XYZ file of N, CA and C in Angstrom:
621
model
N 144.764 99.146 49.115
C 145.327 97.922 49.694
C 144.748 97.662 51.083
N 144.638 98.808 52.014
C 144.066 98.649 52.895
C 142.602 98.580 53.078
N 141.955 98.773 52.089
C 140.630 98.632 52.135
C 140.428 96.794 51.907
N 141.129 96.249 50.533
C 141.319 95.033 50.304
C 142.040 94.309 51.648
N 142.816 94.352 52.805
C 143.044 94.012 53.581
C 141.772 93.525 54.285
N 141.214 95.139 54.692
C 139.762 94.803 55.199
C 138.467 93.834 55.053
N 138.577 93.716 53.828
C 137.687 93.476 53.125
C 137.797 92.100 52.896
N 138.653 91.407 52.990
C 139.165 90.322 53.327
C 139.385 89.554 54.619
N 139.177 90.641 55.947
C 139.437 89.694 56.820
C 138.272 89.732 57.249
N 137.435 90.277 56.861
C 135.730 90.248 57.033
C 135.329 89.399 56.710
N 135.275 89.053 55.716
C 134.616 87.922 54.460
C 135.726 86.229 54.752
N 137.095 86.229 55.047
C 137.985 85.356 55.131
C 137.860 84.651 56.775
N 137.433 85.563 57.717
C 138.292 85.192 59.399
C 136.603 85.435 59.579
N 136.496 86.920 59.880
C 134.903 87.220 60.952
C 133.528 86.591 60.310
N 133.479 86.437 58.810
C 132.114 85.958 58.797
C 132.164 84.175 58.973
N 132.986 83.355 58.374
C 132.835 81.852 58.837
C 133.145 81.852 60.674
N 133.536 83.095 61.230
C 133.741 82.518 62.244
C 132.030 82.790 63.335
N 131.465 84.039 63.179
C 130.571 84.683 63.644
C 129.571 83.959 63.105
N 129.313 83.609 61.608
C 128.627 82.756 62.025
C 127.619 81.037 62.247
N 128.759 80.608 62.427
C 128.506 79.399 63.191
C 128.546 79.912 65.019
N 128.640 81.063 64.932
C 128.402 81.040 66.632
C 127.193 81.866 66.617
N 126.481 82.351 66.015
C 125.514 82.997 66.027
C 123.918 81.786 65.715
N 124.420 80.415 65.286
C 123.495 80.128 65.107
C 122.406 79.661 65.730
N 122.409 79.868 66.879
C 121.269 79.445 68.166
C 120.150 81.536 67.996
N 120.792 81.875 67.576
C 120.049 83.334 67.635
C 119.133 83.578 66.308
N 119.899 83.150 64.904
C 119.627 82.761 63.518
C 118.561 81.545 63.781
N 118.612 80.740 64.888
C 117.685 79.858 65.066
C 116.278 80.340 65.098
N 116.507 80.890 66.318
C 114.866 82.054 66.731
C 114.657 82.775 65.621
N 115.041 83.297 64.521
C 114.152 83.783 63.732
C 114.315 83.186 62.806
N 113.994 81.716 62.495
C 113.627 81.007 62.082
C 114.594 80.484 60.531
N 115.871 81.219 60.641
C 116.220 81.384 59.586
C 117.844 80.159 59.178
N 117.588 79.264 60.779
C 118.471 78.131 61.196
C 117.106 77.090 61.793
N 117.751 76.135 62.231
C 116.530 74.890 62.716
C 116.676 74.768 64.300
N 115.831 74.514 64.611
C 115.602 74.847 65.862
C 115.616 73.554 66.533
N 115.729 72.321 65.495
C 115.556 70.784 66.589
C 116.623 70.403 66.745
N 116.481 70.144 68.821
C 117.530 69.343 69.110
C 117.413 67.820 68.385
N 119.336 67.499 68.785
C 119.056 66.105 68.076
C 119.909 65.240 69.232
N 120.278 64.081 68.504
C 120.841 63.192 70.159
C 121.273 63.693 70.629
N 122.167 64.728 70.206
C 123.721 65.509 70.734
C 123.029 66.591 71.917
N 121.733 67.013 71.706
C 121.414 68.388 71.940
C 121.504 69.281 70.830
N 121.817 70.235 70.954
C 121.454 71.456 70.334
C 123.538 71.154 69.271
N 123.382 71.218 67.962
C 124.835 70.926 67.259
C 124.482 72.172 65.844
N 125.893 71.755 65.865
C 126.061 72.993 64.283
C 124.823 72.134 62.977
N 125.132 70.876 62.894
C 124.070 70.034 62.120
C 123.149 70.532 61.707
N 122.609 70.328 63.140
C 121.346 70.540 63.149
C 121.134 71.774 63.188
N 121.615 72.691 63.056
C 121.154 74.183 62.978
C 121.258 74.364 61.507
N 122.526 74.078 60.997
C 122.293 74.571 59.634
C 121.491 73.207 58.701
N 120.849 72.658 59.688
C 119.491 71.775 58.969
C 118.354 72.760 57.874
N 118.600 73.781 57.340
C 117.287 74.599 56.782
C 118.343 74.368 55.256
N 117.531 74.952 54.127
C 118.385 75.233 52.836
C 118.707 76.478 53.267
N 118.832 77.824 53.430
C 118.941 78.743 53.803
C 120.336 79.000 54.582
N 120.394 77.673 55.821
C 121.556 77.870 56.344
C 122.496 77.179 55.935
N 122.188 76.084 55.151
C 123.157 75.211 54.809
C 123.897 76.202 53.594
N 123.046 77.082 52.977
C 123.800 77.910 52.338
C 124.610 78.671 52.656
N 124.159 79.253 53.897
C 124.739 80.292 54.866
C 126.017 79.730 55.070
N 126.296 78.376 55.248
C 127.212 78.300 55.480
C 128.369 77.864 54.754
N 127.893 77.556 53.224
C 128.748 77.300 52.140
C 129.297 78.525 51.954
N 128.483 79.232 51.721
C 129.355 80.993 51.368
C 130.213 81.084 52.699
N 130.033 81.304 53.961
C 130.858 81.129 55.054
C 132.310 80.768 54.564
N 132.236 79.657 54.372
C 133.305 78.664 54.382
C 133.840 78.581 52.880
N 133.148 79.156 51.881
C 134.010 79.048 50.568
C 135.321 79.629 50.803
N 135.772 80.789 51.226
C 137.107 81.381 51.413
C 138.067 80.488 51.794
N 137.876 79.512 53.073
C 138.839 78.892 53.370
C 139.499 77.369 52.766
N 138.250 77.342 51.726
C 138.685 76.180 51.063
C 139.525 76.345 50.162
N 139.816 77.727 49.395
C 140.519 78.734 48.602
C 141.936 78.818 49.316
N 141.769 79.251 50.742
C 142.978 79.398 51.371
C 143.896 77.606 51.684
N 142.529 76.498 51.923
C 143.383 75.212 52.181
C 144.318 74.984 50.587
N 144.081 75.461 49.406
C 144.793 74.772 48.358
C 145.745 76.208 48.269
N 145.919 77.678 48.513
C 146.687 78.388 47.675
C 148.214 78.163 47.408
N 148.245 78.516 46.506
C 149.760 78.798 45.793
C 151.314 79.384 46.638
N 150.110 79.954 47.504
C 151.289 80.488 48.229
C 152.123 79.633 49.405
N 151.368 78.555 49.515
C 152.104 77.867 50.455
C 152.980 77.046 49.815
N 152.919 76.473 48.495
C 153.772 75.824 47.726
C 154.969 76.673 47.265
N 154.908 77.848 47.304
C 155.888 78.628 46.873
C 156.747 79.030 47.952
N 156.486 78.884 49.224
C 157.423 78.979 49.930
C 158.176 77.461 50.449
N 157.843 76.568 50.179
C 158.637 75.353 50.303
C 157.671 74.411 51.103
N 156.382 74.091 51.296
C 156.118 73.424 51.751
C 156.218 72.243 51.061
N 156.441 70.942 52.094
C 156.662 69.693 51.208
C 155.979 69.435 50.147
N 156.431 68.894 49.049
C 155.826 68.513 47.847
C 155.587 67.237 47.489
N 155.103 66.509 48.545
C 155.290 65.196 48.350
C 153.716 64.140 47.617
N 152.759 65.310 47.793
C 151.089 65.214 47.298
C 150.593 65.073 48.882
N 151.123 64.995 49.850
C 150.046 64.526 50.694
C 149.007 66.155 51.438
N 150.568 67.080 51.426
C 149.563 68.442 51.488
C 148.774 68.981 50.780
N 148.588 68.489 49.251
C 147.944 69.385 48.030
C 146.634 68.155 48.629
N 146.867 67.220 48.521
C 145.792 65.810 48.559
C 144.720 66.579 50.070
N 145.521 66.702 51.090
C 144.113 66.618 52.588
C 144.143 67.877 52.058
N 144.317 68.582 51.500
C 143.647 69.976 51.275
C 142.194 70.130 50.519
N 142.300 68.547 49.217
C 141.303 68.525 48.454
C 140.533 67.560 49.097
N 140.906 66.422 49.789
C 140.499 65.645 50.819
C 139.234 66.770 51.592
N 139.698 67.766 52.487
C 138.755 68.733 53.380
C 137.706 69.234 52.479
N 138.169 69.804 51.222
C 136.738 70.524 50.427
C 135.996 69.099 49.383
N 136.113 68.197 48.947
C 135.501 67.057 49.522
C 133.966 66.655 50.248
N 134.964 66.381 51.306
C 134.132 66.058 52.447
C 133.286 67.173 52.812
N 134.408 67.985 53.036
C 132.988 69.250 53.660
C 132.121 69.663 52.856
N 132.461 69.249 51.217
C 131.416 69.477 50.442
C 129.702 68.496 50.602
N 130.295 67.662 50.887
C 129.661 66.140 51.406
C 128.637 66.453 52.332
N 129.127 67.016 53.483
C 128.739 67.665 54.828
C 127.895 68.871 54.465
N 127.863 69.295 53.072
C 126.669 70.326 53.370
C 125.715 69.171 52.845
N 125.956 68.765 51.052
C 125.034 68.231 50.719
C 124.484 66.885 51.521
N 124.702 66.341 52.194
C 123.871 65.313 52.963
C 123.765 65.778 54.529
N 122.424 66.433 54.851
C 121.845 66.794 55.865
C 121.909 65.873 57.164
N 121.783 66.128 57.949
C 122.200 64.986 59.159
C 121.112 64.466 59.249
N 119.945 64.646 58.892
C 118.377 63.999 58.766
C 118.127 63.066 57.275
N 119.328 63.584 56.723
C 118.732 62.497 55.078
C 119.713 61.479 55.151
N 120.928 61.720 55.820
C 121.921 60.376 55.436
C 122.804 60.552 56.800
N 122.537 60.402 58.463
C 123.403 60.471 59.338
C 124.731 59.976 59.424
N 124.604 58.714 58.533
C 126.313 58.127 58.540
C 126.890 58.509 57.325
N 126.481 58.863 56.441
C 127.248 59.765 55.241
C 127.511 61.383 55.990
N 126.797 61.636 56.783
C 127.157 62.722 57.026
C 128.050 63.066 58.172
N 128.206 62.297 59.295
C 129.387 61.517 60.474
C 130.828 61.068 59.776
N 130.598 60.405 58.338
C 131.862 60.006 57.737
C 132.318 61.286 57.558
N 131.386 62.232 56.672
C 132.091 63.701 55.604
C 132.504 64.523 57.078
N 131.927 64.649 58.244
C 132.429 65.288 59.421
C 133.681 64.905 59.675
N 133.827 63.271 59.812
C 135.197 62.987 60.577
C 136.298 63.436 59.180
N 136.135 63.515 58.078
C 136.676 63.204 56.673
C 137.549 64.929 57.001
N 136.357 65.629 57.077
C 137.446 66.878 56.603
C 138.034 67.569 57.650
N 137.577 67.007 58.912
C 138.198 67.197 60.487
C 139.973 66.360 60.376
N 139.469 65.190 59.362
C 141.064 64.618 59.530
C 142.144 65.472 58.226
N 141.796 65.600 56.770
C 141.834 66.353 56.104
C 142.495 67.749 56.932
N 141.657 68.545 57.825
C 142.351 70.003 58.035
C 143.090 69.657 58.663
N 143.479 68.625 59.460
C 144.195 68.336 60.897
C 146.125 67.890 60.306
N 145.812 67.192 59.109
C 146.572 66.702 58.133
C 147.760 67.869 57.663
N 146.833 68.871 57.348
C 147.102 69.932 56.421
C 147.625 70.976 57.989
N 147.237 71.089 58.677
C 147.762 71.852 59.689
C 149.292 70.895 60.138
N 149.134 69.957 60.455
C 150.752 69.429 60.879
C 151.598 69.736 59.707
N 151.519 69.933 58.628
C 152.040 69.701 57.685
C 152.669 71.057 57.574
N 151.752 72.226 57.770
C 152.562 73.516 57.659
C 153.426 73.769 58.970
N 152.674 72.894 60.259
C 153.596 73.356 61.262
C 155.288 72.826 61.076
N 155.704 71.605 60.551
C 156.589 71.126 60.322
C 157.360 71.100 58.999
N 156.618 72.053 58.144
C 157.425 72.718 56.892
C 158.596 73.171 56.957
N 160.000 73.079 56.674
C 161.157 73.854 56.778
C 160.219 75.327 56.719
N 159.619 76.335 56.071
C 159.522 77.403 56.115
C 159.098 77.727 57.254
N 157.872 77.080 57.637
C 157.192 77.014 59.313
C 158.008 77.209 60.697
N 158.696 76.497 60.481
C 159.436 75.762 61.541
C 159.920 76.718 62.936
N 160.386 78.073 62.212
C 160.855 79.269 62.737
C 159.791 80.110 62.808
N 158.540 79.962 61.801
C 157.419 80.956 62.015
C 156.427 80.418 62.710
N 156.156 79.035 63.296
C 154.867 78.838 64.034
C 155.224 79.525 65.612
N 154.394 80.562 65.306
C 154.418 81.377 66.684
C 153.790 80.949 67.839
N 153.627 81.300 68.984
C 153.201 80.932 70.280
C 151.365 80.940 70.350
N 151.412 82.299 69.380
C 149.431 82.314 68.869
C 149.064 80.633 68.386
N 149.798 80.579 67.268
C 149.907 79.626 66.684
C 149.799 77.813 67.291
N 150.330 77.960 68.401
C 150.958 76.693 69.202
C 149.459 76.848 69.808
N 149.003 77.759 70.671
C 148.003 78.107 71.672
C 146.421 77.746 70.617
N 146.632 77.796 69.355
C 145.266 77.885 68.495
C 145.281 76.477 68.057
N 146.657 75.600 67.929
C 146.457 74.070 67.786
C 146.274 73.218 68.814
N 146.509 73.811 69.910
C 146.138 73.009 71.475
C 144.569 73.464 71.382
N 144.044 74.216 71.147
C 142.793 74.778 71.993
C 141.601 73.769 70.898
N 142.827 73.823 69.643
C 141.953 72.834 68.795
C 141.568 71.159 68.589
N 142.803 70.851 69.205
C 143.112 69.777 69.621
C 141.665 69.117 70.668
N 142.163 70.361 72.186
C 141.046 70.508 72.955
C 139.514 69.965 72.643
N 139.327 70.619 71.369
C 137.708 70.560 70.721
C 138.056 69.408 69.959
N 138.646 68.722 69.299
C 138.465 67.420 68.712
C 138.209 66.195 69.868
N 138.788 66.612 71.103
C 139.215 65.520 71.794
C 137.788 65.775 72.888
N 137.353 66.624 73.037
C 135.831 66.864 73.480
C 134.531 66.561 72.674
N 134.623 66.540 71.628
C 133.722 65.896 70.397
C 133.333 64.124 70.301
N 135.004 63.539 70.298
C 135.042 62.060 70.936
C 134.188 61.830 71.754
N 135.014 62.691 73.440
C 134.384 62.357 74.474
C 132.621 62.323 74.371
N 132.116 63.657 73.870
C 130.885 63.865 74.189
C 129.895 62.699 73.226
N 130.583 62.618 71.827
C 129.799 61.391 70.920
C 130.002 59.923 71.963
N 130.756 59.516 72.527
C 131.055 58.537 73.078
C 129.904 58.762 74.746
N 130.079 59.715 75.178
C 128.823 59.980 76.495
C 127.718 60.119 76.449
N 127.186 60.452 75.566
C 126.084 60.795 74.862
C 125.285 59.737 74.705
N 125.979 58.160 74.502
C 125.376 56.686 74.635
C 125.084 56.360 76.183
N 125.308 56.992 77.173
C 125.156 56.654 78.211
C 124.768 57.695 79.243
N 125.235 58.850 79.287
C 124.686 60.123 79.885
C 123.370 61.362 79.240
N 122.885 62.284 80.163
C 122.569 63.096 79.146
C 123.423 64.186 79.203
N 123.866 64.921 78.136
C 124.882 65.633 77.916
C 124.376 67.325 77.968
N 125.162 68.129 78.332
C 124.706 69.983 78.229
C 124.099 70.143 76.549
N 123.192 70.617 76.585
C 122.495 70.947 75.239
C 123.419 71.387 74.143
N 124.224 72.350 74.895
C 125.165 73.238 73.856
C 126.950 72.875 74.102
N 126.729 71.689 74.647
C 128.317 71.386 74.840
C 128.869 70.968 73.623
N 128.061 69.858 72.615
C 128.842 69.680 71.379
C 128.771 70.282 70.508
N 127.608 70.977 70.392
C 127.583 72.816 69.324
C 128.789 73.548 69.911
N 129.504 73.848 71.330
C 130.936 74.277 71.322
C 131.596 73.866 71.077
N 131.886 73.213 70.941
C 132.913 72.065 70.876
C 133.515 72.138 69.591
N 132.290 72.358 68.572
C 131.665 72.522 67.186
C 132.892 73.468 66.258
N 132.051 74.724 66.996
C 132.226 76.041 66.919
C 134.011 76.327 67.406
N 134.437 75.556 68.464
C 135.578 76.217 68.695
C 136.283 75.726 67.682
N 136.357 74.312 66.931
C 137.359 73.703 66.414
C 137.545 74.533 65.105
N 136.262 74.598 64.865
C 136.264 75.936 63.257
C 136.898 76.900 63.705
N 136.173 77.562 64.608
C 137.335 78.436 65.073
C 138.923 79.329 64.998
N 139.367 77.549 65.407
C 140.863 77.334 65.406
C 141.674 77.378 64.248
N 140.389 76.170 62.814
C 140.849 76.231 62.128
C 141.073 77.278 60.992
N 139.741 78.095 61.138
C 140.121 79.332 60.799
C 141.193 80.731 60.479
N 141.436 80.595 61.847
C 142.589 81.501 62.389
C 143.855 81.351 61.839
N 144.040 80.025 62.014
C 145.233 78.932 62.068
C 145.575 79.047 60.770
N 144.589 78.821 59.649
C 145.063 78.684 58.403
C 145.123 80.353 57.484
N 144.434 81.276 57.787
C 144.621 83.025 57.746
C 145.284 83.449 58.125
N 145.965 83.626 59.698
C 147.570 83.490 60.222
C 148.511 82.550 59.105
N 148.607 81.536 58.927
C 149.222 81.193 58.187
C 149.393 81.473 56.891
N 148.442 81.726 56.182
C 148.622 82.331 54.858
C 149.287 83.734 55.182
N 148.786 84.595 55.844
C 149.262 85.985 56.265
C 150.292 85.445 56.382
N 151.427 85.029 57.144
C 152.877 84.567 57.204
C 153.430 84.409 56.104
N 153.046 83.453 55.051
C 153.418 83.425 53.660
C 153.376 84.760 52.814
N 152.657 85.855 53.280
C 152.530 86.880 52.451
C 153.536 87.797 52.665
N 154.578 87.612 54.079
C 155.260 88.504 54.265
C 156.781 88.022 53.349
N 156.561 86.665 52.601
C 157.960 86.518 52.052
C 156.839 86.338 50.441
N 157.090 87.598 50.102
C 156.546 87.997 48.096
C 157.399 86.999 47.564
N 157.015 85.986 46.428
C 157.551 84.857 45.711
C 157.786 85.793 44.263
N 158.948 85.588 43.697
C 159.272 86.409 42.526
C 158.353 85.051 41.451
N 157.409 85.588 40.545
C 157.103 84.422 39.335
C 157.143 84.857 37.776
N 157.057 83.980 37.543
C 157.123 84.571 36.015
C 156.177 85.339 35.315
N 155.334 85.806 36.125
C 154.417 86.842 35.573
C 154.305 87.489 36.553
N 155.295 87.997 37.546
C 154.922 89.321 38.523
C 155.491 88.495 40.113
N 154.920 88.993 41.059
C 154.940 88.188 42.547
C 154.115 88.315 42.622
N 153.821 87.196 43.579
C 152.987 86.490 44.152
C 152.911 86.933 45.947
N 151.804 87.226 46.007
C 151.918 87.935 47.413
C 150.381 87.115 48.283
């Protein structure tokens, strides 16, 4: 169990998170893209190669697993479709966001960005204000939706400055990076929370 613990928060939390922050290093050996674009230096454009764009589907398959599981429906989150919906809404779009490169279709690929940014954002209020939530969104918790908040609301700013200033190379690649980040955490903490109340089902629990 504890190996499967492990083995899971490797593959679930540290690898989508490590690496999209690693990719300016994955750049230099050639195995990410190396051209700046209006923004400067962005996640985009790094995982501009087939290689990374793969890199980062495997990354991120886990959490698209974690935006739909079972387990959040089983502890009472509303059932009204709109949480099951931005859950499929995010894998979607972000599916969108690999397949159209920011060099083959920029505004198909700006829509699938804003698409599953609104999608996770959806799906995060939704557990914070769940009767089950309500008592479990912890202070980590509060501190990882501000910081995320933070990075949406710096993304605006910088797409919006960016028409008129020149901007830090690597300010909207952070910006990038933190919001995944957040959402990361946010939604693995949260599933972990659901795991501490086992759902009795008709073929065993659900943990």
């Amino acid at each position: 169990m504890e190996l499967n613990k492990l083995l899971n928060n490797i593959f679930n939390v540290l690898l989508p998170i490590c690496y999209v922050w690693i990719t300016p290093y994955l750049a230099k050996i050639g195995f990410c893209n190396n051209t700046k674009g209006s923004f400067g230096n962005s996640l985009s454009n790094y995982i501009n190669t087939p290689q990374a764009t793969g890199g980062m589907a495997v990354s991120y398959y886990s959490i698209s697993n974690i935006m739909i599981s079972k387990r959040f429906y089983k502890v009472g989150i509303p059932d009204n479709g709109i949480f099951y919906m931005s859950g499929i809404f995010y894998e979607i779009c972000f599916g969108i966001f690999l397949c159209c490169p920011v060099d083959y279709s920029a505004i198909i690929h700006c829509v699938s960005v804003s698409g599953f940014i609104t999608g996770a954002y959806i799906h995060i209020i939704y557990l914070e204000y769940s009767p089950y939530f309500k008592q479990k969104w912890s202070l980590s918790l509060k501190i990882l939706k501000f910081i995320g908040n933070l990075s949406i609301i710096g993304l605006l700013i910088t797409f919006t400055l960016v028409n008129f200033i020149q901007i830090p190379n690597n300010l909207f690649w952070i910006f990038e990076c933190t919001g995944l980040t957040t959402l990361i955490l946010i939604m693995n903490i949260a599933h972990d929370i659901c795991a501490e109340s086992p759902i009795e089902t008709f073929n065993g629990i659900l943990v």
